Amino acid sequence: DNGFHLWDSHAIMIYFMEKYGKDSSLYPKDIESRALVNQRLFFDGSDLFARHIGVVGPLLFRDATELTEKDIKLVAEHYDIVEHFLEGTKFIAGNEVTIADISIWCTITNISTYSPVDLEKFPNIKAWYKRMEALPYAHFNTLGGKLFAEVMAKYIKK
């Protein structure tokens, strides 16, 4: 952005929302609502996405050759937390879609390539995922998920 360099998708989303999304429900102005969005973003960055990268990183960037059942279970444990976030709300941090939804949705889409969400066990995630897929920009996440699935296909035991 005009020579300003920033990394980490969570920081980038916050930066762009603060700079360009002044009146957007994607990153609410209300301090408590924003704190909840930030909490969910930080959960994604420090827990969900971090665990995901801990599992796939050795496959993609080192010499690991396959996913283990232990790896898959470690990531799947986080579905309980996401299910809890969605109790009594339509979205991750309330009843409006926020950047926390977009972030966690992208992470779960990628994780689902090797550790699918049991949608019967997690009805809140199931309903939320349907709402996310109905968004006008959902095709970007779908495309990214398909590309990641192609990369991961060679590491997944049949």
PDB file of C-alpha atoms in Angstrom:
ATOM      1  CA  ASP A   1       0.000   0.000   0.000  1.00  0.00           C
ATOM      2  CA  ASN A   2       1.974   2.980  -1.286  1.00  0.00           C
ATOM      3  CA  GLY A   3       5.277   1.405  -0.294  1.00  0.00           C
ATOM      4  CA  PHE A   4       4.082   0.222   3.115  1.00  0.00           C
ATOM      5  CA  HIS A   5       4.856  -3.464   3.579  1.00  0.00           C
ATOM      6  CA  LEU A   6       2.963  -5.708   5.983  1.00  0.00           C
ATOM      7  CA  TRP A   7       2.721  -9.463   6.356  1.00  0.00           C
ATOM      8  CA  ASP A   8       0.298 -11.835   8.080  1.00  0.00           C
ATOM      9  CA  SER A   9      -3.196 -11.974   6.661  1.00  0.00           C
ATOM     10  CA  HIS A  10      -4.765 -11.069  10.010  1.00  0.00           C
ATOM     11  CA  ALA A  11      -2.716  -7.874  10.345  1.00  0.00           C
ATOM     12  CA  ILE A  12      -3.344  -7.046   6.688  1.00  0.00           C
ATOM     13  CA  MET A  13      -7.124  -7.405   7.093  1.00  0.00           C
ATOM     14  CA  ILE A  14      -7.128  -5.152  10.160  1.00  0.00           C
ATOM     15  CA  TYR A  15      -4.940  -2.580   8.402  1.00  0.00           C
ATOM     16  CA  PHE A  16      -7.156  -2.413   5.316  1.00  0.00           C
ATOM     17  CA  MET A  17     -10.351  -2.274   7.374  1.00  0.00           C
ATOM     18  CA  GLU A  18      -8.983   0.555   9.514  1.00  0.00           C
ATOM     19  CA  LYS A  19      -7.726   2.465   6.484  1.00  0.00           C
ATOM     20  CA  TYR A  20     -10.495   1.859   3.933  1.00  0.00           C
ATOM     21  CA  GLY A  21     -13.460   0.218   5.681  1.00  0.00           C
ATOM     22  CA  LYS A  22     -14.424   3.057   7.963  1.00  0.00           C
ATOM     23  CA  ASP A  23     -18.129   2.198   8.241  1.00  0.00           C
ATOM     24  CA  SER A  24     -18.071  -1.520   7.617  1.00  0.00           C
ATOM     25  CA  SER A  25     -19.647  -4.226   9.742  1.00  0.00           C
ATOM     26  CA  LEU A  26     -16.747  -6.437   8.634  1.00  0.00           C
ATOM     27  CA  TYR A  27     -14.698  -4.705  11.352  1.00  0.00           C
ATOM     28  CA  PRO A  28     -17.126  -2.984  13.739  1.00  0.00           C
ATOM     29  CA  LYS A  29     -16.355   0.338  15.420  1.00  0.00           C
ATOM     30  CA  ASP A  30     -18.005  -0.641  18.720  1.00  0.00           C
ATOM     31  CA  ILE A  31     -15.103  -1.460  21.054  1.00  0.00           C
ATOM     32  CA  GLU A  32     -16.610  -4.661  22.490  1.00  0.00           C
ATOM     33  CA  SER A  33     -17.673  -5.980  19.090  1.00  0.00           C
ATOM     34  CA  ARG A  34     -14.241  -5.187  17.673  1.00  0.00           C
ATOM     35  CA  ALA A  35     -12.542  -6.870  20.632  1.00  0.00           C
ATOM     36  CA  LEU A  36     -14.542 -10.025  19.925  1.00  0.00           C
ATOM     37  CA  VAL A  37     -13.540  -9.912  16.241  1.00  0.00           C
ATOM     38  CA  ASN A  38      -9.904  -9.439  17.281  1.00  0.00           C
ATOM     39  CA  GLN A  39     -10.122 -12.330  19.737  1.00  0.00           C
ATOM     40  CA  ARG A  40     -11.406 -14.622  16.988  1.00  0.00           C
ATOM     41  CA  LEU A  41      -8.733 -13.395  14.556  1.00  0.00           C
ATOM     42  CA  PHE A  42      -6.036 -14.031  17.146  1.00  0.00           C
ATOM     43  CA  PHE A  43      -7.469 -17.495  17.813  1.00  0.00           C
ATOM     44  CA  ASP A  44      -7.188 -18.208  14.110  1.00  0.00           C
ATOM     45  CA  GLY A  45      -3.640 -16.873  13.846  1.00  0.00           C
ATOM     46  CA  SER A  46      -2.216 -18.299  17.042  1.00  0.00           C
ATOM     47  CA  ASP A  47      -4.172 -21.542  17.354  1.00  0.00           C
ATOM     48  CA  LEU A  48      -6.172 -22.786  14.372  1.00  0.00           C
ATOM     49  CA  PHE A  49      -3.971 -21.587  11.501  1.00  0.00           C
ATOM     50  CA  ALA A  50      -0.808 -22.169  13.531  1.00  0.00           C
ATOM     51  CA  ARG A  51      -1.784 -25.797  14.144  1.00  0.00           C
ATOM     52  CA  HIS A  52      -2.677 -26.163  10.460  1.00  0.00           C
ATOM     53  CA  ILE A  53       0.734 -24.851   9.383  1.00  0.00           C
ATOM     54  CA  GLY A  54       2.377 -27.070  11.989  1.00  0.00           C
ATOM     55  CA  VAL A  55       0.772 -30.048  10.257  1.00  0.00           C
ATOM     56  CA  VAL A  56       1.208 -29.108   6.593  1.00  0.00           C
ATOM     57  CA  GLY A  57       4.432 -27.128   6.864  1.00  0.00           C
ATOM     58  CA  PRO A  58       6.676 -30.204   7.078  1.00  0.00           C
ATOM     59  CA  LEU A  59       4.920 -31.629   4.015  1.00  0.00           C
ATOM     60  CA  LEU A  60       5.158 -28.495   1.938  1.00  0.00           C
ATOM     61  CA  PHE A  61       8.486 -27.065   3.063  1.00  0.00           C
ATOM     62  CA  ARG A  62      10.504 -29.951   4.489  1.00  0.00           C
ATOM     63  CA  ASP A  63      10.915 -33.649   3.839  1.00  0.00           C
ATOM     64  CA  ALA A  64       7.778 -35.128   5.428  1.00  0.00           C
ATOM     65  CA  THR A  65       5.919 -37.416   3.046  1.00  0.00           C
ATOM     66  CA  GLU A  66       2.514 -38.029   4.621  1.00  0.00           C
ATOM     67  CA  LEU A  67       0.013 -36.841   7.183  1.00  0.00           C
ATOM     68  CA  THR A  68      -0.322 -38.877  10.337  1.00  0.00           C
ATOM     69  CA  GLU A  69      -3.535 -39.672  12.160  1.00  0.00           C
ATOM     70  CA  LYS A  70      -2.120 -37.750  15.141  1.00  0.00           C
ATOM     71  CA  ASP A  71      -1.654 -34.636  12.977  1.00  0.00           C
ATOM     72  CA  ILE A  72      -5.214 -34.821  11.720  1.00  0.00           C
ATOM     73  CA  LYS A  73      -6.638 -35.220  15.236  1.00  0.00           C
ATOM     74  CA  LEU A  74      -4.607 -32.287  16.584  1.00  0.00           C
ATOM     75  CA  VAL A  75      -6.151 -29.953  14.038  1.00  0.00           C
ATOM     76  CA  ALA A  76      -9.666 -31.373  14.397  1.00  0.00           C
ATOM     77  CA  GLU A  77      -9.660 -30.568  18.135  1.00  0.00           C
ATOM     78  CA  HIS A  78     -10.125 -26.924  17.212  1.00  0.00           C
ATOM     79  CA  TYR A  79     -13.512 -27.565  15.624  1.00  0.00           C
ATOM     80  CA  ASP A  80     -14.989 -27.713  19.146  1.00  0.00           C
ATOM     81  CA  ILE A  81     -13.839 -24.147  19.775  1.00  0.00           C
ATOM     82  CA  VAL A  82     -15.260 -22.853  16.494  1.00  0.00           C
ATOM     83  CA  GLU A  83     -18.547 -24.633  17.240  1.00  0.00           C
ATOM     84  CA  HIS A  84     -18.622 -22.834  20.606  1.00  0.00           C
ATOM     85  CA  PHE A  85     -17.970 -19.443  18.941  1.00  0.00           C
ATOM     86  CA  LEU A  86     -21.104 -20.019  16.862  1.00  0.00           C
ATOM     87  CA  GLU A  87     -23.448 -20.835  19.758  1.00  0.00           C
ATOM     88  CA  GLY A  88     -26.391 -18.440  19.579  1.00  0.00           C
ATOM     89  CA  THR A  89     -24.967 -16.384  16.697  1.00  0.00           C
ATOM     90  CA  LYS A  90     -24.993 -16.559  12.922  1.00  0.00           C
ATOM     91  CA  PHE A  91     -21.314 -15.746  12.551  1.00  0.00           C
ATOM     92  CA  ILE A  92     -18.029 -16.177  14.419  1.00  0.00           C
ATOM     93  CA  ALA A  93     -18.191 -12.888  16.345  1.00  0.00           C
ATOM     94  CA  GLY A  94     -21.899 -12.057  16.328  1.00  0.00           C
ATOM     95  CA  ASN A  95     -24.757 -11.871  13.867  1.00  0.00           C
ATOM     96  CA  GLU A  96     -22.915 -10.012  11.100  1.00  0.00           C
ATOM     97  CA  VAL A  97     -20.134 -11.419   8.958  1.00  0.00           C
ATOM     98  CA  THR A  98     -16.731  -9.993   9.941  1.00  0.00           C
ATOM     99  CA  ILE A  99     -13.121 -10.397   8.914  1.00  0.00           C
ATOM    100  CA  ALA A 100     -12.879 -13.071  11.620  1.00  0.00           C
ATOM    101  CA  ASP A 101     -15.380 -15.176   9.672  1.00  0.00           C
ATOM    102  CA  ILE A 102     -13.444 -14.728   6.456  1.00  0.00           C
ATOM    103  CA  SER A 103     -10.177 -15.686   8.115  1.00  0.00           C
ATOM    104  CA  ILE A 104     -11.454 -18.751   9.965  1.00  0.00           C
ATOM    105  CA  TRP A 105     -13.497 -19.841   6.947  1.00  0.00           C
ATOM    106  CA  CYS A 106     -10.390 -19.833   4.752  1.00  0.00           C
ATOM    107  CA  THR A 107      -8.419 -21.782   7.350  1.00  0.00           C
ATOM    108  CA  ILE A 108     -11.144 -24.390   7.837  1.00  0.00           C
ATOM    109  CA  THR A 109     -11.570 -24.753   4.078  1.00  0.00           C
ATOM    110  CA  ASN A 110      -7.897 -25.663   3.796  1.00  0.00           C
ATOM    111  CA  ILE A 111      -7.925 -27.912   6.867  1.00  0.00           C
ATOM    112  CA  SER A 112     -10.974 -29.715   5.485  1.00  0.00           C
ATOM    113  CA  THR A 113      -8.844 -31.075   2.645  1.00  0.00           C
ATOM    114  CA  TYR A 114      -7.205 -33.466   5.121  1.00  0.00           C
ATOM    115  CA  SER A 115      -9.398 -33.263   8.232  1.00  0.00           C
ATOM    116  CA  PRO A 116     -13.021 -32.719   7.151  1.00  0.00           C
ATOM    117  CA  VAL A 117     -15.490 -31.217   9.589  1.00  0.00           C
ATOM    118  CA  ASP A 118     -18.037 -33.787  10.771  1.00  0.00           C
ATOM    119  CA  LEU A 119     -21.035 -31.613   9.975  1.00  0.00           C
ATOM    120  CA  GLU A 120     -23.399 -33.816  11.954  1.00  0.00           C
ATOM    121  CA  LYS A 121     -21.257 -33.405  15.074  1.00  0.00           C
ATOM    122  CA  PHE A 122     -20.893 -29.653  14.516  1.00  0.00           C
ATOM    123  CA  PRO A 123     -24.291 -28.262  13.426  1.00  0.00           C
ATOM    124  CA  ASN A 124     -23.307 -24.653  14.131  1.00  0.00           C
ATOM    125  CA  ILE A 125     -20.311 -24.944  11.812  1.00  0.00           C
ATOM    126  CA  LYS A 126     -22.525 -26.584   9.197  1.00  0.00           C
ATOM    127  CA  ALA A 127     -25.048 -23.716   9.264  1.00  0.00           C
ATOM    128  CA  TRP A 128     -22.290 -21.082   9.340  1.00  0.00           C
ATOM    129  CA  TYR A 129     -20.479 -22.682   6.427  1.00  0.00           C
ATOM    130  CA  LYS A 130     -23.680 -22.537   4.352  1.00  0.00           C
ATOM    131  CA  ARG A 131     -24.058 -18.845   5.196  1.00  0.00           C
ATOM    132  CA  MET A 132     -20.437 -18.205   4.219  1.00  0.00           C
ATOM    133  CA  GLU A 133     -20.833 -20.067   0.930  1.00  0.00           C
ATOM    134  CA  ALA A 134     -23.789 -17.808   0.074  1.00  0.00           C
ATOM    135  CA  LEU A 135     -21.648 -14.653   0.228  1.00  0.00           C
ATOM    136  CA  PRO A 136     -21.036 -12.915  -3.106  1.00  0.00           C
ATOM    137  CA  TYR A 137     -17.271 -13.387  -2.796  1.00  0.00           C
ATOM    138  CA  ALA A 138     -17.399 -17.061  -1.758  1.00  0.00           C
ATOM    139  CA  HIS A 139     -15.949 -18.230  -5.074  1.00  0.00           C
ATOM    140  CA  PHE A 140     -12.532 -16.843  -4.084  1.00  0.00           C
ATOM    141  CA  ASN A 141     -12.403 -19.134  -1.063  1.00  0.00           C
ATOM    142  CA  THR A 142     -13.713 -22.075  -3.093  1.00  0.00           C
ATOM    143  CA  LEU A 143     -10.987 -21.594  -5.692  1.00  0.00           C
ATOM    144  CA  GLY A 144      -8.278 -21.312  -3.035  1.00  0.00           C
ATOM    145  CA  GLY A 145      -9.567 -24.442  -1.309  1.00  0.00           C
ATOM    146  CA  LYS A 146      -9.503 -26.403  -4.570  1.00  0.00           C
ATOM    147  CA  LEU A 147      -5.941 -25.336  -5.302  1.00  0.00           C
ATOM    148  CA  PHE A 148      -4.826 -26.302  -1.798  1.00  0.00           C
ATOM    149  CA  ALA A 149      -6.615 -29.662  -2.092  1.00  0.00           C
ATOM    150  CA  GLU A 150      -4.686 -30.388  -5.289  1.00  0.00           C
ATOM    151  CA  VAL A 151      -1.399 -29.711  -3.520  1.00  0.00           C
ATOM    152  CA  MET A 152      -2.361 -31.811  -0.493  1.00  0.00           C
ATOM    153  CA  ALA A 153      -3.726 -34.775  -2.491  1.00  0.00           C
ATOM    154  CA  LYS A 154      -0.332 -36.444  -2.766  1.00  0.00           C
ATOM    155  CA  TYR A 155       0.133 -36.453   1.023  1.00  0.00           C
ATOM    156  CA  ILE A 156      -3.241 -37.873   2.021  1.00  0.00           C
ATOM    157  CA  LYS A 157      -3.447 -41.615   2.597  1.00  0.00           C
ATOM    158  CA  LYS A 158      -6.131 -43.263   0.502  1.00  0.00           C
TER     159      LYS A 158
END
